[in-house]
Short mmCIF file of C-alpha atoms in Angstrom, two decimals:
data_model
loop_
_atom_site.label_atom_id
_atom_site.label_comp_id
_atom_site.label_asym_id
_atom_site.label_seq_id
_atom_site.Cartn_x
_atom_site.Cartn_y
_atom_site.Cartn_z
CA MET A 1 31.48 61.86 21.02
CA ILE A 2 31.86 64.19 18.49
CA HIS A 3 35.50 65.99 18.76
CA ASP A 4 37.08 68.88 16.75
CA PHE A 5 40.75 67.99 17.18
CA GLY A 6 41.80 70.33 13.72
CA PRO A 7 45.67 69.04 12.45
CA GLU A 8 46.60 67.04 15.89
CA GLU A 9 46.70 63.64 16.24
CA LEU A 10 42.85 62.56 16.55
CA SER A 11 43.32 59.31 18.39
CA ARG A 12 45.96 56.57 19.51
CA TRP A 13 44.95 53.01 20.54
CA TYR A 14 45.94 51.55 24.19
CA ARG A 15 45.81 48.14 25.71
CA GLY A 16 43.11 47.80 23.10
CA ARG A 17 40.92 50.78 23.41
CA LEU A 18 40.65 54.29 21.88
CA VAL A 19 42.02 57.31 23.85
CA GLY A 20 41.06 60.76 22.02
CA GLY A 21 43.39 63.35 21.36
CA PRO A 22 44.30 66.10 22.50
CA PHE A 23 47.76 64.77 23.42
CA ARG A 24 51.02 66.55 24.75
CA PRO A 25 54.55 64.98 24.99
CA PHE A 26 54.84 63.23 28.03
CA ASP A 27 57.09 65.82 30.66
CA GLN A 28 59.22 63.65 32.90
CA ASP A 29 59.28 67.39 34.81
CA GLU A 30 55.88 67.97 35.49
CA PHE A 31 55.16 63.85 36.27
CA ASP A 32 58.11 64.80 39.13
CA ALA A 33 56.27 67.79 39.85
CA LEU A 34 52.78 65.96 40.58
CA GLU A 35 54.55 63.21 42.77
CA ARG A 36 56.34 65.90 44.95
CA GLU A 37 52.99 67.89 45.60
CA VAL A 38 51.26 64.77 45.99
CA GLY A 39 54.24 63.18 48.24
CA LEU A 40 53.37 59.43 47.23
CA ALA A 41 54.63 57.64 43.80
CA LEU A 42 51.84 57.31 41.31
CA PRO A 43 51.72 52.97 39.70
CA THR A 44 53.74 52.32 37.27
CA ALA A 45 50.38 50.96 35.24
CA TYR A 46 49.36 54.61 34.90
CA ARG A 47 52.63 55.90 34.35
CA SER A 48 52.75 54.48 31.37
CA PHE A 49 49.70 55.14 30.09
CA LEU A 50 50.67 58.72 29.78
CA GLU A 51 54.10 58.15 28.16
CA VAL A 52 52.05 56.49 25.43
CA ALA A 53 48.50 57.52 25.37
CA GLY A 54 47.72 60.32 28.17
CA GLY A 55 45.24 61.82 26.04
CA GLY A 56 41.84 63.65 26.76
CA ASN A 57 39.36 61.47 26.03
CA LEU A 58 38.16 57.54 27.08
CA ALA A 59 34.76 57.00 25.68
CA TYR A 60 33.76 53.82 27.59
CA SER A 61 31.94 52.77 29.86
CA VAL A 62 32.39 50.24 33.23
CA HIS A 63 29.96 48.26 35.12
CA LEU A 64 29.45 49.30 39.17
CA SER A 65 26.96 47.07 41.16
CA ALA A 66 27.08 49.73 43.37
CA CYS A 67 25.58 52.91 41.43
CA GLU A 68 22.07 50.51 40.93
CA PRO A 69 19.82 51.25 39.43
CA GLU A 70 22.79 53.11 37.20
CA PRO A 71 25.26 50.29 37.07
CA LEU A 72 26.85 51.70 33.68
CA GLN A 73 29.35 54.72 34.15
CA GLY A 74 31.66 56.80 32.29
CA PHE A 75 34.77 58.53 33.23
CA ASP A 76 35.36 60.28 29.85
CA ASP A 77 37.35 63.28 30.47
CA LEU A 78 40.47 62.45 31.27
CA CYS A 79 42.71 64.70 33.62
CA GLN A 80 45.94 65.46 31.91
CA LEU A 81 49.96 65.94 32.85
CA GLY A 82 51.16 69.52 33.08
CA ARG A 83 49.70 73.06 32.77
CA ASP A 84 46.70 74.06 30.31
CA ASP A 85 46.87 76.19 27.65
CA ALA A 86 47.13 79.13 29.32
CA GLY A 87 50.34 77.94 31.24
CA GLU A 88 47.92 77.54 34.58
CA TYR A 89 47.32 73.68 36.48
CA GLY A 90 43.84 74.64 36.04
CA TRP A 91 40.43 72.79 35.39
CA GLY A 92 41.25 68.86 33.48
CA THR A 93 45.06 68.91 34.63
CA LEU A 94 46.19 66.02 37.06
CA MET A 95 47.92 69.24 39.30
CA GLY A 96 44.86 71.39 39.19
CA GLU A 97 42.42 68.92 40.00
CA TYR A 98 44.73 67.28 42.89
CA ARG A 99 44.93 70.86 44.49
CA ARG A 100 41.01 71.29 44.10
CA SER A 101 40.07 67.93 45.33
CA ARG A 102 41.78 68.95 48.67
CA GLU A 103 38.78 71.56 49.68
CA GLY A 104 34.81 72.21 48.46
CA TRP A 105 32.42 69.70 47.52
CA LEU A 106 34.33 67.19 46.91
CA ALA A 107 36.40 66.76 50.35
CA GLU A 108 33.05 66.83 52.09
CA ASN A 109 32.25 63.62 50.63
CA VAL A 110 35.31 61.68 50.01
CA SER A 111 38.45 61.64 52.37
CA PRO A 112 40.91 63.30 49.80
CA THR A 113 43.98 61.49 51.87
CA GLY A 114 46.35 59.92 48.80
CA LEU A 115 43.69 59.78 46.16
CA LEU A 116 44.13 61.73 42.73
CA PRO A 117 41.85 62.53 40.44
CA ILE A 118 42.19 61.37 36.52
CA ALA A 119 39.18 61.67 35.36
CA ARG A 120 35.28 62.80 35.08
CA ASN A 121 31.79 63.01 33.37
CA GLY A 122 29.92 65.75 32.45
CA GLY A 123 28.08 65.17 35.81
CA SER A 124 31.70 65.90 37.66
CA ASP A 125 31.57 61.98 38.81
CA THR A 126 35.37 61.36 39.47
CA LEU A 127 37.96 58.85 39.09
CA PHE A 128 40.15 58.78 41.35
CA LEU A 129 43.79 56.59 41.25
CA ASP A 130 44.40 55.43 44.75
CA LEU A 131 48.36 56.54 45.93
CA ASN A 132 47.76 55.17 49.59
CA PRO A 133 50.74 52.23 50.35
CA ALA A 134 47.89 49.58 51.54
CA THR A 135 46.00 50.13 48.55
CA HIS A 136 48.36 51.93 45.98
CA GLY A 137 46.99 51.53 42.56
CA GLN A 138 43.43 51.11 43.03
CA LEU A 139 41.05 53.29 41.37
CA HIS A 140 37.79 54.11 42.90
CA ALA A 141 34.87 56.92 41.88
CA PHE A 142 32.43 59.24 43.65
CA VAL A 143 29.11 59.31 41.78
CA HIS A 144 26.69 61.82 42.22
CA SER A 145 23.15 61.16 42.91
CA VAL A 146 20.44 62.26 41.32
CA PRO A 147 17.17 62.87 43.15
CA LEU A 148 14.44 61.50 40.36
CA PRO A 149 12.91 57.94 40.33
CA GLY A 150 15.05 55.45 38.67
CA TYR A 151 18.64 56.95 39.31
CA LEU A 152 20.79 56.60 42.04
CA GLY A 153 19.15 58.02 45.08
CA SER A 154 22.12 58.55 47.41
CA HIS A 155 26.29 59.70 46.55
CA VAL A 156 28.21 56.64 46.16
CA PHE A 157 32.03 56.07 46.54
CA THR A 158 33.36 52.55 45.57
CA LYS A 159 35.89 50.52 44.21
CA VAL A 160 36.60 50.25 40.52
CA ALA A 161 39.21 48.26 40.02
CA ASP A 162 42.40 46.71 41.22
CA ASP A 163 44.93 48.98 38.98
CA PHE A 164 45.08 50.90 36.04
CA ASP A 165 45.32 48.10 33.49
CA ALA A 166 42.11 46.17 35.06
CA TYR A 167 40.76 49.48 34.38
CA LEU A 168 41.26 49.35 30.79
CA ASP A 169 40.45 45.63 30.32
CA SER A 170 36.80 46.06 32.26
CA LEU A 171 36.09 49.14 30.02
CA PHE A 172 33.18 48.46 26.83
CA VAL A 173 31.57 50.39 24.59
CA ASP A 174 27.49 50.42 25.61
CA PRO A 175 24.92 50.66 22.62
CA ASP A 176 23.24 53.81 23.71
CA MET A 177 27.14 55.42 23.30
CA ALA A 178 27.82 53.61 20.38
CA GLU A 179 24.71 55.10 18.69
CA GLY A 180 25.34 58.22 19.13
CA ALA A 181 28.83 58.19 18.69
CA TRP A 182 27.57 57.05 15.08
CA THR A 183 24.68 59.56 15.12
CA ASP A 184 27.70 62.49 15.42
CA VAL A 185 29.43 61.52 12.29
CA ALA A 186 27.25 59.62 9.90
CA ASP A 187 26.22 62.44 7.82
CA SER A 188 30.01 63.71 7.62
CA SER A 189 32.20 62.26 3.98
CA PRO A 190 33.46 58.71 4.06
CA SER A 191 37.11 60.07 4.13
CA ASP A 192 36.32 62.33 7.36
CA PRO A 193 39.34 61.58 9.60
CA TRP A 194 37.25 60.83 12.79
CA ARG A 195 34.23 59.33 11.17
CA ARG A 196 36.97 56.96 10.26
CA THR A 197 38.21 56.76 14.06
CA VAL A 198 34.85 56.18 14.63
CA GLU A 199 34.34 53.46 12.07
CA GLU A 200 37.07 51.61 13.37
CA TRP A 201 36.40 51.57 17.13
CA LEU A 202 33.38 50.06 16.43
CA ASP A 203 34.24 47.45 14.29
CA LYS A 204 36.58 46.62 17.23
CA GLU A 205 34.54 47.10 19.98
CA LEU A 206 31.08 46.16 18.77
CA PRO A 207 31.26 44.21 15.84
CA GLY A 208 28.46 43.93 13.48
CA TRP A 209 26.86 47.06 14.68
CA ARG A 210 26.65 47.92 10.88
CA ALA A 211 23.90 45.45 10.98
CA GLU A 212 21.84 47.42 13.90
CA ALA A 213 18.89 49.69 12.66
CA TRP A 214 20.33 53.16 13.70
CA ALA A 215 23.34 51.86 11.71
CA THR A 216 21.46 51.19 8.68
CA SER A 217 18.98 54.18 8.72
#
């Protein structure tokens, strides 16, 4: 969870969840262009998130029973509205991810109709916003199989939440994630901005974490 954002804003809170930067100002023209491209309206709840805290990272887990024996999944890399730093609709932009999802391996495993990729993780598991009229606003996830004992035996496509706000409300910090985040910053100065951000995050999400062995060693 360690990030180097330089002088940029490190984080914002939204509906009780810590969103990591970088952040860009909400661009109405880009939002309108995305809706035109998709041909479907984006839900109000997701638009509100983009307006206030459409950052780059959401370091939480969600419990997906369909993914047993790996029910804890995370989609921490958020797709951002607008163009990338090169001025393109590249990897990690909402427009770019939507266009790429129409073909290739993802389209071979998931029917892309009305689905907008909005986040992924390091293993390219993908979180989708459903824009189809009958299921408008729902979130779904595609999670890859891992051909090893104790891991997911086959690809899974499953519903995650009824809407974006419900998704945020379902997120939590699992102990392994907390330990890793603290380990990244434990040797930093107590005045380091990101260390203070991690401490605030853990204080809110895991009260009592300071008594854990990994926090006191």
